[in-house]
Each structure stands twice: as C-alpha cells, then as structure tokens.
C-alpha cells in the first residue's frame, strides 16, 4: 500500500467514525468507547488463549487510558481531576495484572470502572453543548 492510499483510507475512516465532526466532549466519549471495545476484545482473546491478541488489545486500552489521563487539567479539575488521575493509574496497574495473571478478572474490573465513568461523562453531554455554544464553537448533533 502506498502512502496516498493509506492516507485516503485514514481520511475515510475518520469521516465514517465521526471524528472530524466531534466536539471535545464527544471525542473523550469515543476514547472511553474505544478502550471498552478493546477490553471486550481482549476477553475473547483470553478465552481463546490468544496471548498475542490479548496483549494487543490490552495495550491499546492502556494507551487510551494514558491519553485520557493526559487530558486531565488539574488546575481546573481540582479534586475530581486528581481522583480520576489515581483511578486511571489503578486501571493501568490492573491491566498489567491481567497479563501477568492470565486472568479475565482485572479486565472485567476495569471494564466496570470505565463503563461507570463513561456513563457519567455521557450524562453531562447537554452541559457540554451549552458550554461550547457559549464559547462560539459549533457543536454537531
């Protein structure tokens, strides 16, 4: 595959997934969903004893969680930001445990935590739209 074809496929994927149209709130939601999807796939790999696949999907989830952690604004976020930072650290440790223990339990635990955070994040969607509309940014949806 040449560079041009790869770039075209990437652009097509971005349009299909809605990344180009998403506001920051929606992008964070997509990251949560991406981590959840990867962890669900890792559970299937664990069931099939697919060590390489498990590592790939758990690694992707760890990368996404690290990205979410990097977005935290400790000045504006205060205690909530600090708590999320510690929770993301905990999730990362538990996912490393999953690889070391060859166990689904830590993965399932992190899935539960991410679902709870994502549910809360999704619940503030209307407030996020209001903030973006006040700042003059266009918000799709």
Short mmCIF file of C-alpha atoms in Angstrom, two decimals:
data_model
loop_
_atom_site.label_atom_id
_atom_site.label_comp_id
_atom_site.label_asym_id
_atom_site.label_seq_id
_atom_site.Cartn_x
_atom_site.Cartn_y
_atom_site.Cartn_z
CA UNK A 1 0.00 0.00 0.00
CA UNK A 2 1.40 3.37 -0.89
CA UNK A 3 1.27 6.46 1.32
CA UNK A 4 -1.52 8.09 -0.67
CA UNK A 5 -3.80 5.05 -0.40
CA UNK A 6 -3.13 4.82 3.33
CA UNK A 7 -3.93 8.50 3.81
CA UNK A 8 -7.15 8.14 1.83
CA UNK A 9 -8.25 5.17 3.92
CA UNK A 10 -7.45 7.07 7.11
CA UNK A 11 -9.48 10.07 5.96
CA UNK A 12 -12.37 7.79 5.01
CA UNK A 13 -12.25 6.11 8.43
CA UNK A 14 -12.29 9.49 10.20
CA UNK A 15 -15.38 10.52 8.27
CA UNK A 16 -17.08 7.20 8.98
CA UNK A 17 -16.39 7.36 12.71
CA UNK A 18 -17.44 10.99 13.09
CA UNK A 19 -14.07 12.16 14.42
CA UNK A 20 -13.96 15.16 12.10
CA UNK A 21 -17.36 16.37 13.32
CA UNK A 22 -16.95 15.66 17.03
CA UNK A 23 -16.54 18.25 19.74
CA UNK A 24 -14.06 17.64 22.59
CA UNK A 25 -16.76 16.10 24.81
CA UNK A 26 -17.70 13.62 22.07
CA UNK A 27 -14.04 12.81 21.39
CA UNK A 28 -13.49 11.85 25.03
CA UNK A 29 -16.60 9.67 24.83
CA UNK A 30 -15.15 7.98 21.76
CA UNK A 31 -11.93 7.30 23.65
CA UNK A 32 -13.86 5.69 26.50
CA UNK A 33 -15.74 3.56 23.99
CA UNK A 34 -12.52 2.62 22.21
CA UNK A 35 -10.97 1.45 25.48
CA UNK A 36 -14.10 -0.54 26.32
CA UNK A 37 -14.17 -2.14 22.86
CA UNK A 38 -10.50 -3.12 23.13
CA UNK A 39 -11.02 -4.64 26.56
CA UNK A 40 -14.04 -6.62 25.35
CA UNK A 41 -11.91 -7.96 22.51
CA UNK A 42 -9.18 -8.87 24.98
CA UNK A 43 -11.68 -11.01 26.93
CA UNK A 44 -12.32 -13.05 23.79
CA UNK A 45 -8.59 -13.44 23.32
CA UNK A 46 -8.21 -14.66 26.89
CA UNK A 47 -10.96 -17.23 26.28
CA UNK A 48 -9.14 -18.45 23.15
CA UNK A 49 -5.74 -18.37 24.89
CA UNK A 50 -4.62 -15.88 22.24
CA UNK A 51 -1.79 -14.26 24.17
CA UNK A 52 -0.69 -12.01 21.32
CA UNK A 53 -4.23 -10.73 20.72
CA UNK A 54 -4.80 -10.17 24.42
CA UNK A 55 -1.60 -8.16 24.65
CA UNK A 56 -2.52 -6.09 21.60
CA UNK A 57 -5.99 -5.19 22.87
CA UNK A 58 -4.97 -4.62 26.49
CA UNK A 59 -2.05 -2.50 25.26
CA UNK A 60 -4.40 -0.40 23.15
CA UNK A 61 -6.68 0.14 26.15
CA UNK A 62 -3.71 1.15 28.31
CA UNK A 63 -2.65 3.64 25.64
CA UNK A 64 -6.14 5.14 25.52
CA UNK A 65 -6.33 5.36 29.32
CA UNK A 66 -2.94 7.10 29.29
CA UNK A 67 -4.31 9.55 26.74
CA UNK A 68 -7.35 10.23 28.89
CA UNK A 69 -5.05 10.76 31.84
CA UNK A 70 -3.00 13.21 29.81
CA UNK A 71 -6.09 15.30 29.07
CA UNK A 72 -6.78 15.93 32.75
CA UNK A 73 -6.49 19.58 33.77
CA UNK A 74 -5.52 19.53 37.44
CA UNK A 75 -5.82 23.32 37.77
CA UNK A 76 -9.43 23.48 36.59
CA UNK A 77 -10.44 19.96 37.58
CA UNK A 78 -9.37 20.12 41.21
CA UNK A 79 -10.22 17.11 43.34
CA UNK A 80 -12.18 15.38 40.58
CA UNK A 81 -9.17 15.54 38.28
CA UNK A 82 -6.89 14.17 41.00
CA UNK A 83 -9.30 11.31 41.69
CA UNK A 84 -9.55 10.41 38.01
CA UNK A 85 -5.76 10.52 37.73
CA UNK A 86 -5.43 7.98 40.55
CA UNK A 87 -8.21 5.85 39.10
CA UNK A 88 -6.53 5.78 35.68
CA UNK A 89 -3.28 4.73 37.39
CA UNK A 90 -5.16 1.95 39.18
CA UNK A 91 -6.78 0.77 35.93
CA UNK A 92 -3.40 0.61 34.23
CA UNK A 93 -1.93 -1.47 37.07
CA UNK A 94 -4.92 -3.83 36.96
CA UNK A 95 -4.50 -4.30 33.21
CA UNK A 96 -0.85 -5.18 33.72
CA UNK A 97 -2.06 -7.64 36.37
CA UNK A 98 -4.35 -9.21 33.77
CA UNK A 99 -1.37 -10.01 31.58
CA UNK A 100 0.75 -11.32 34.40
CA UNK A 101 -2.05 -13.41 35.90
CA UNK A 102 -3.57 -14.55 32.59
CA UNK A 103 -6.91 -13.63 34.14
CA UNK A 104 -10.13 -12.01 32.97
CA UNK A 105 -10.95 -10.66 36.43
CA UNK A 106 -8.78 -7.50 36.27
CA UNK A 107 -10.02 -6.76 32.73
CA UNK A 108 -13.64 -7.13 33.84
CA UNK A 109 -12.95 -4.84 36.79
CA UNK A 110 -11.53 -2.13 34.53
CA UNK A 111 -14.44 -2.53 32.12
CA UNK A 112 -16.83 -1.90 35.02
CA UNK A 113 -14.92 1.20 36.10
CA UNK A 114 -14.72 2.60 32.58
CA UNK A 115 -18.43 1.98 32.00
CA UNK A 116 -19.28 3.89 35.15
CA UNK A 117 -17.07 6.84 34.18
CA UNK A 118 -18.39 6.82 30.62
CA UNK A 119 -21.98 6.80 31.86
CA UNK A 120 -21.26 9.90 33.92
CA UNK A 121 -19.44 11.52 31.02
CA UNK A 122 -22.30 10.81 28.64
CA UNK A 123 -24.69 12.25 31.22
CA UNK A 124 -23.11 15.70 31.01
CA UNK A 125 -23.48 15.92 27.23
CA UNK A 126 -26.12 18.66 27.36
CA UNK A 127 -23.98 20.76 29.70
CA UNK A 128 -21.03 20.34 27.34
CA UNK A 129 -23.13 21.50 24.37
CA UNK A 130 -24.12 24.58 26.35
CA UNK A 131 -20.50 25.37 27.20
CA UNK A 132 -19.45 25.01 23.56
CA UNK A 133 -22.33 27.11 22.29
CA UNK A 134 -21.42 29.88 24.77
CA UNK A 135 -17.81 29.81 23.59
CA UNK A 136 -18.94 30.31 19.99
CA UNK A 137 -17.86 26.88 18.81
CA UNK A 138 -20.16 24.91 16.57
CA UNK A 139 -21.39 21.72 18.19
CA UNK A 140 -22.76 18.98 15.96
CA UNK A 141 -25.72 16.87 16.98
#
